Amino acid sequence: MTLTAYLNSQFSILQEADFFFRILLACLCGACIGIERSRRFKEAGIRTHVIVCCAAALLMIVSKYGFADLTDATGAVFNGTRGADPARVAAQVVSGISFLGAGVIFKHGNTIKGLTTAAGIWATAGIGLAIGAGMLVIGIFTTGVVAALQILMHRVVARAEPNQTSHLQFTVAGGSAFPAHFASLIHEHRVQLLDSTATREDDGCVCYTVTVRAPRDVILRGMQALFEAEDVRSVNCQPGD
């Protein structure tokens, strides 16, 4: 039997298309929730919600249709599978992989890193279950969807999410206070200040490192305010993870 014949013997093209539609619709629903969470300055943003929702849809499909090859067209059980519970190990994978995902989540100050990576690990486990269950087409399709989400949304995360995390580092001349224009901008737009440190250098200057979460245009205005301040010597901005 050829690979094409094997794949067609499990699910028809219409059934595969229905699976694709369910996964893509789950991604869309996850994105809607992620946008709302991002607007409320929550750590889990669009990418995390999309990947989790996508993986959950995949696991549900595997749970419902992944064991269709245990019986023939008449419903008779194949030899060696009578009395077996193939879903038992699969269920343990879904819950057990959570411990591995929790290991890559780190909290530093008021910031949390690794949520998207943990969601990706969980999605990868679901893909492995789909491939192991023989649902090759749906497993490969989900791999492409998750990989595309990770690559594309990481590159355009500043545009995809209403708010972004940025690390600002600027040096103020010795004896000068924190730039008033920048401080008023933070207060006016209610910018979420995640972390801040101040270090006095040998020449008397003070180096400030702040991590903020705010809309992109507000961050750009903040950088412009720092550039225009006479007592600010250098400004550096890096996007968050």
Coordinates of N, CA, C and O in Angstrom, one line a residue, residues 60-158:
M60 N -7.8 17.6 20.9 CA -9.2 17.1 20.9 C -9.5 16.3 19.7 O -10.2 15.3 19.8
I61 N -8.9 16.7 18.6 CA -9.1 15.9 17.3 C -8.4 14.6 17.4 O -9.0 13.5 17.1
V62 N -7.2 14.5 18.0 CA -6.5 13.3 18.2 C -7.3 12.4 19.2 O -7.5 11.2 19.0
S63 N -7.9 13.0 20.2 CA -8.7 12.2 21.2 C -9.9 11.6 20.6 O -10.3 10.5 20.9
K64 N -10.5 12.3 19.6 CA -11.8 11.8 19.0 C -11.6 10.9 17.9 O -12.3 9.9 17.7
Y65 N -10.5 11.2 17.1 CA -10.4 10.4 15.8 C -9.1 9.7 15.7 O -8.8 9.0 14.7
G66 N -8.2 9.8 16.7 CA -6.8 9.2 16.5 C -6.8 7.7 16.7 O -5.8 7.1 16.3
F67 N -7.9 7.1 17.1 CA -7.9 5.7 17.3 C -8.8 5.0 16.4 O -9.3 3.9 16.7
A68 N -9.1 5.6 15.3 CA -10.1 5.1 14.3 C -9.5 3.8 13.6 O -10.2 3.0 13.1
D69 N -8.1 3.7 13.6 CA -7.5 2.5 12.9 C -7.5 1.3 13.8 O -6.9 0.3 13.4
L70 N -8.1 1.3 15.0 CA -8.1 0.1 15.8 C -9.2 -0.9 15.4 O -9.2 -2.0 15.8
T71 N -10.1 -0.4 14.6 CA -11.2 -1.3 14.1 C -11.3 -1.1 12.6 O -10.8 -0.2 12.0
D72 N -11.9 -2.1 12.0 CA -12.1 -2.1 10.5 C -13.4 -1.4 10.2 O -14.1 -0.9 11.0
A73 N -13.8 -1.4 8.9 CA -15.0 -0.8 8.4 C -16.3 -1.3 9.1 O -17.3 -0.6 9.2
T74 N -16.2 -2.6 9.5 CA -17.4 -3.2 10.0 C -17.5 -3.0 11.5 O -18.5 -3.4 12.2
G75 N -16.4 -2.5 12.1 CA -16.4 -2.3 13.6 C -15.7 -3.4 14.3 O -15.6 -3.3 15.6
A76 N -15.2 -4.4 13.6 CA -14.5 -5.5 14.3 C -13.2 -5.0 14.8 O -12.5 -4.2 14.1
V77 N -12.8 -5.5 16.0 CA -11.5 -5.1 16.6 C -10.4 -6.0 16.0 O -10.5 -7.2 15.9
F78 N -9.3 -5.3 15.7 CA -8.1 -6.1 15.1 C -7.5 -6.9 16.2 O -7.6 -6.6 17.4
N79 N -6.8 -7.9 15.8 CA -6.1 -8.8 16.8 C -5.0 -8.0 17.5 O -4.3 -7.3 16.9
G80 N -5.0 -8.3 18.8 CA -3.9 -7.6 19.6 C -4.4 -6.3 20.2 O -3.7 -5.7 21.1
T81 N -5.6 -5.8 19.8 CA -6.0 -4.5 20.4 C -7.2 -4.7 21.3 O -7.7 -3.7 21.9
R82 N -7.8 -5.9 21.4 CA -8.9 -6.1 22.2 C -8.6 -6.0 23.7 O -7.6 -6.5 24.2
G83 N -9.3 -5.1 24.4 CA -9.1 -4.9 25.8 C -8.0 -3.8 26.0 O -7.8 -3.4 27.2
A84 N -7.4 -3.3 25.0 CA -6.3 -2.3 25.2 C -6.9 -0.9 25.3 O -8.0 -0.7 24.8
D85 N -6.2 0.0 26.0 CA -6.7 1.3 26.2 C -5.6 2.3 25.6 O -4.7 2.7 26.4
P86 N -5.6 2.5 24.3 CA -4.5 3.3 23.8 C -4.5 4.8 24.2 O -3.5 5.5 24.1
A87 N -5.7 5.2 24.7 CA -5.7 6.6 25.1 C -5.1 6.9 26.5 O -4.9 8.0 26.9
R88 N -4.8 5.8 27.2 CA -4.3 5.9 28.6 C -2.9 6.6 28.6 O -2.7 7.6 29.3
V89 N -2.0 6.2 27.8 CA -0.6 6.8 27.7 C -0.7 8.2 27.1 O -0.1 9.2 27.6
A90 N -1.6 8.4 26.1 CA -1.7 9.7 25.5 C -2.2 10.7 26.5 O -1.8 11.9 26.5
A91 N -3.1 10.3 27.4 CA -3.7 11.3 28.4 C -2.6 11.7 29.4 O -2.5 12.8 29.8
Q92 N -1.7 10.7 29.7 CA -0.6 11.1 30.6 C 0.4 12.0 30.0 O 1.0 12.8 30.6
V93 N 0.6 11.9 28.6 CA 1.5 12.9 27.9 C 0.9 14.3 28.0 O 1.7 15.2 28.3
V94 N -0.4 14.5 27.9 CA -1.0 15.8 27.9 C -0.7 16.5 29.2 O -0.4 17.7 29.3
S95 N -0.9 15.7 30.3 CA -0.7 16.3 31.6 C 0.7 16.3 32.1 O 1.2 17.3 32.7
G96 N 1.5 15.3 31.7 CA 2.9 15.2 32.1 C 3.8 16.2 31.5 O 4.8 16.7 32.1
I97 N 3.5 16.6 30.2 CA 4.3 17.6 29.5 C 4.2 18.9 30.2 O 5.1 19.8 30.0
S98 N 3.2 19.2 31.0 CA 3.0 20.4 31.7 C 4.2 20.7 32.7 O 4.6 21.8 32.8
F99 N 4.7 19.6 33.3 CA 5.9 19.8 34.2 C 7.1 20.3 33.4 O 7.9 21.1 33.9
L100 N 7.3 19.8 32.2 CA 8.4 20.2 31.4 C 8.2 21.7 31.0 O 9.2 22.4 31.0
G101 N 7.0 22.0 30.6 CA 6.7 23.4 30.2 C 6.9 24.4 31.4 O 7.4 25.5 31.2
A102 N 6.5 23.9 32.6 CA 6.7 24.8 33.8 C 8.1 25.1 34.1 O 8.5 26.2 34.6
G103 N 9.0 24.2 33.6 CA 10.4 24.4 33.9 C 11.1 25.5 33.1 O 12.2 26.0 33.5
V104 N 10.4 26.0 32.1 CA 11.0 27.0 31.2 C 10.4 28.4 31.5 O 10.7 29.4 30.8
I105 N 9.5 28.5 32.5 CA 8.9 29.8 32.9 C 9.7 30.4 34.0 O 9.8 29.7 35.1
F106 N 10.1 31.6 33.8 CA 10.9 32.2 34.9 C 10.3 33.6 35.2 O 9.8 34.3 34.4
K107 N 10.4 33.9 36.5 CA 9.9 35.2 37.0 C 11.1 36.0 37.4 O 11.8 35.6 38.3
H108 N 11.2 37.2 36.8 CA 12.3 38.1 37.2 C 11.7 39.5 37.6 O 11.2 40.2 36.7
G109 N 11.6 39.8 38.9 CA 11.0 41.0 39.3 C 9.5 40.9 39.0 O 8.8 40.0 39.4
N110 N 9.0 41.9 38.2 CA 7.6 41.9 37.8 C 7.4 41.3 36.4 O 6.2 41.4 35.9
T111 N 8.4 40.8 35.8 CA 8.3 40.2 34.5 C 8.3 38.7 34.5 O 9.0 38.1 35.4
I112 N 7.6 38.1 33.6 CA 7.5 36.7 33.5 C 8.0 36.3 32.1 O 7.4 36.8 31.1
K113 N 8.9 35.4 31.9 CA 9.4 35.0 30.6 C 9.2 33.5 30.5 O 9.2 32.7 31.4
G114 N 9.0 33.1 29.2 CA 9.0 31.6 28.9 C 7.6 31.1 28.7 O 7.4 29.9 28.5
L115 N 6.6 32.0 28.8 CA 5.2 31.5 28.6 C 5.0 30.9 27.2 O 4.4 29.9 27.0
T116 N 5.4 31.7 26.2 CA 5.3 31.2 24.8 C 6.1 29.9 24.5 O 5.6 29.1 23.8
T117 N 7.3 29.9 25.1 CA 8.1 28.6 25.0 C 7.4 27.4 25.6 O 7.3 26.3 25.0
A118 N 6.8 27.6 26.8 CA 6.1 26.5 27.4 C 4.8 26.1 26.6 O 4.6 24.9 26.4
A119 N 4.1 27.1 26.0 CA 3.0 26.8 25.1 C 3.5 26.0 23.9 O 2.8 25.1 23.4
G120 N 4.6 26.4 23.4 CA 5.2 25.7 22.2 C 5.5 24.2 22.5 O 5.3 23.3 21.7
I121 N 6.1 24.0 23.7 CA 6.4 22.6 24.1 C 5.1 21.8 24.2 O 5.1 20.6 23.8
W122 N 4.1 22.4 24.8 CA 2.8 21.6 24.9 C 2.2 21.3 23.5 O 1.7 20.3 23.2
A123 N 2.3 22.3 22.6 CA 1.9 22.1 21.2 C 2.7 21.0 20.5 O 2.2 20.2 19.8
T124 N 4.0 21.0 20.8 CA 4.9 20.0 20.2 C 4.5 18.6 20.6 O 4.5 17.6 19.9
A125 N 4.1 18.5 21.9 CA 3.7 17.2 22.4 C 2.4 16.7 21.7 O 2.3 15.5 21.4
G126 N 1.5 17.7 21.5 CA 0.3 17.3 20.7 C 0.6 16.9 19.3 O 0.0 15.9 18.8
I127 N 1.5 17.5 18.7 CA 1.9 17.1 17.3 C 2.5 15.7 17.3 O 2.2 14.9 16.5
G128 N 3.3 15.4 18.4 CA 3.9 14.1 18.5 C 2.8 13.0 18.7 O 2.9 11.9 18.1
L129 N 1.8 13.3 19.5 CA 0.7 12.4 19.6 C -0.1 12.2 18.3 O -0.4 11.0 18.0
A130 N -0.2 13.2 17.5 CA -0.9 13.1 16.3 C -0.1 12.2 15.3 O -0.7 11.3 14.6
I131 N 1.2 12.4 15.2 CA 2.0 11.6 14.4 C 2.0 10.2 14.8 O 1.9 9.2 14.0
G132 N 2.1 10.0 16.2 CA 2.1 8.6 16.7 C 0.8 7.9 16.5 O 0.8 6.7 16.3
A133 N -0.3 8.7 16.4 CA -1.6 8.0 16.2 C -1.8 7.8 14.7 O -2.9 7.2 14.4
G134 N -0.9 8.1 13.9 CA -1.1 7.9 12.5 C -1.8 9.0 11.7 O -2.0 8.9 10.5
M135 N -2.1 10.1 12.4 CA -2.7 11.3 11.7 C -1.6 12.2 11.2 O -1.4 13.3 11.6
L136 N -0.9 11.7 10.1 CA 0.2 12.3 9.6 C -0.1 13.7 9.0 O 0.6 14.7 9.2
V137 N -1.2 13.8 8.2 CA -1.5 15.0 7.6 C -1.8 16.1 8.6 O -1.3 17.2 8.4
I138 N -2.6 15.8 9.6 CA -3.0 16.8 10.5 C -1.8 17.2 11.4 O -1.7 18.4 11.8
G139 N -0.9 16.2 11.7 CA 0.3 16.6 12.4 C 1.2 17.5 11.7 O 1.7 18.4 12.2
I140 N 1.4 17.2 10.4 CA 2.3 18.0 9.6 C 1.7 19.4 9.4 O 2.4 20.4 9.5
F141 N 0.4 19.5 9.2 CA -0.3 20.8 9.0 C -0.2 21.6 10.3 O 0.2 22.8 10.2
T142 N -0.4 21.0 11.4 CA -0.3 21.8 12.7 C 1.2 22.2 12.9 O 1.4 23.3 13.5
T143 N 2.1 21.4 12.5 CA 3.5 21.8 12.6 C 3.8 23.1 11.8 O 4.5 24.0 12.3
G144 N 3.3 23.1 10.6 CA 3.4 24.3 9.8 C 2.8 25.5 10.4 O 3.3 26.7 10.4
V145 N 1.6 25.3 11.0 CA 0.8 26.5 11.6 C 1.6 27.0 12.8 O 1.8 28.2 12.9
V146 N 2.0 26.1 13.7 CA 2.7 26.6 14.9 C 4.0 27.3 14.5 O 4.4 28.3 15.1
A147 N 4.8 26.7 13.6 CA 6.1 27.2 13.2 C 5.9 28.6 12.5 O 6.6 29.6 12.8
A148 N 4.8 28.7 11.7 CA 4.6 30.0 11.1 C 4.2 31.1 12.1 O 4.6 32.2 12.0
L149 N 3.4 30.7 13.1 CA 3.0 31.6 14.2 C 4.2 32.1 14.9 O 4.3 33.3 15.2
Q150 N 5.1 31.1 15.3 CA 6.2 31.5 16.1 C 7.1 32.5 15.3 O 7.7 33.5 15.8
I151 N 7.4 32.2 14.0 CA 8.3 33.0 13.2 C 7.7 34.4 12.9 O 8.2 35.4 13.1
L152 N 6.5 34.3 12.3 CA 5.9 35.6 11.8 C 5.5 36.5 12.9 O 5.8 37.7 12.9
M153 N 4.8 36.0 14.0 CA 4.4 36.8 15.0 C 5.5 37.3 15.9 O 5.4 38.3 16.6
H154 N 6.6 36.6 15.9 CA 7.8 37.1 16.7 C 8.4 38.3 16.0 O 8.9 39.2 16.6
R155 N 8.4 38.2 14.6 CA 9.0 39.3 13.9 C 8.1 40.6 13.9 O 8.6 41.7 13.9
V156 N 6.8 40.4 14.0 CA 5.9 41.5 14.0 C 5.2 41.7 15.3 O 4.1 42.2 15.3
V157 N 5.8 41.2 16.4 CA 5.1 41.2 17.7 C 4.8 42.7 18.1 O 3.8 42.9 18.7
A158 N 5.6 43.6 17.7 CA 5.4 45.0 18.0 C 4.1 45.5 17.4 O 3.4 46.4 17.9

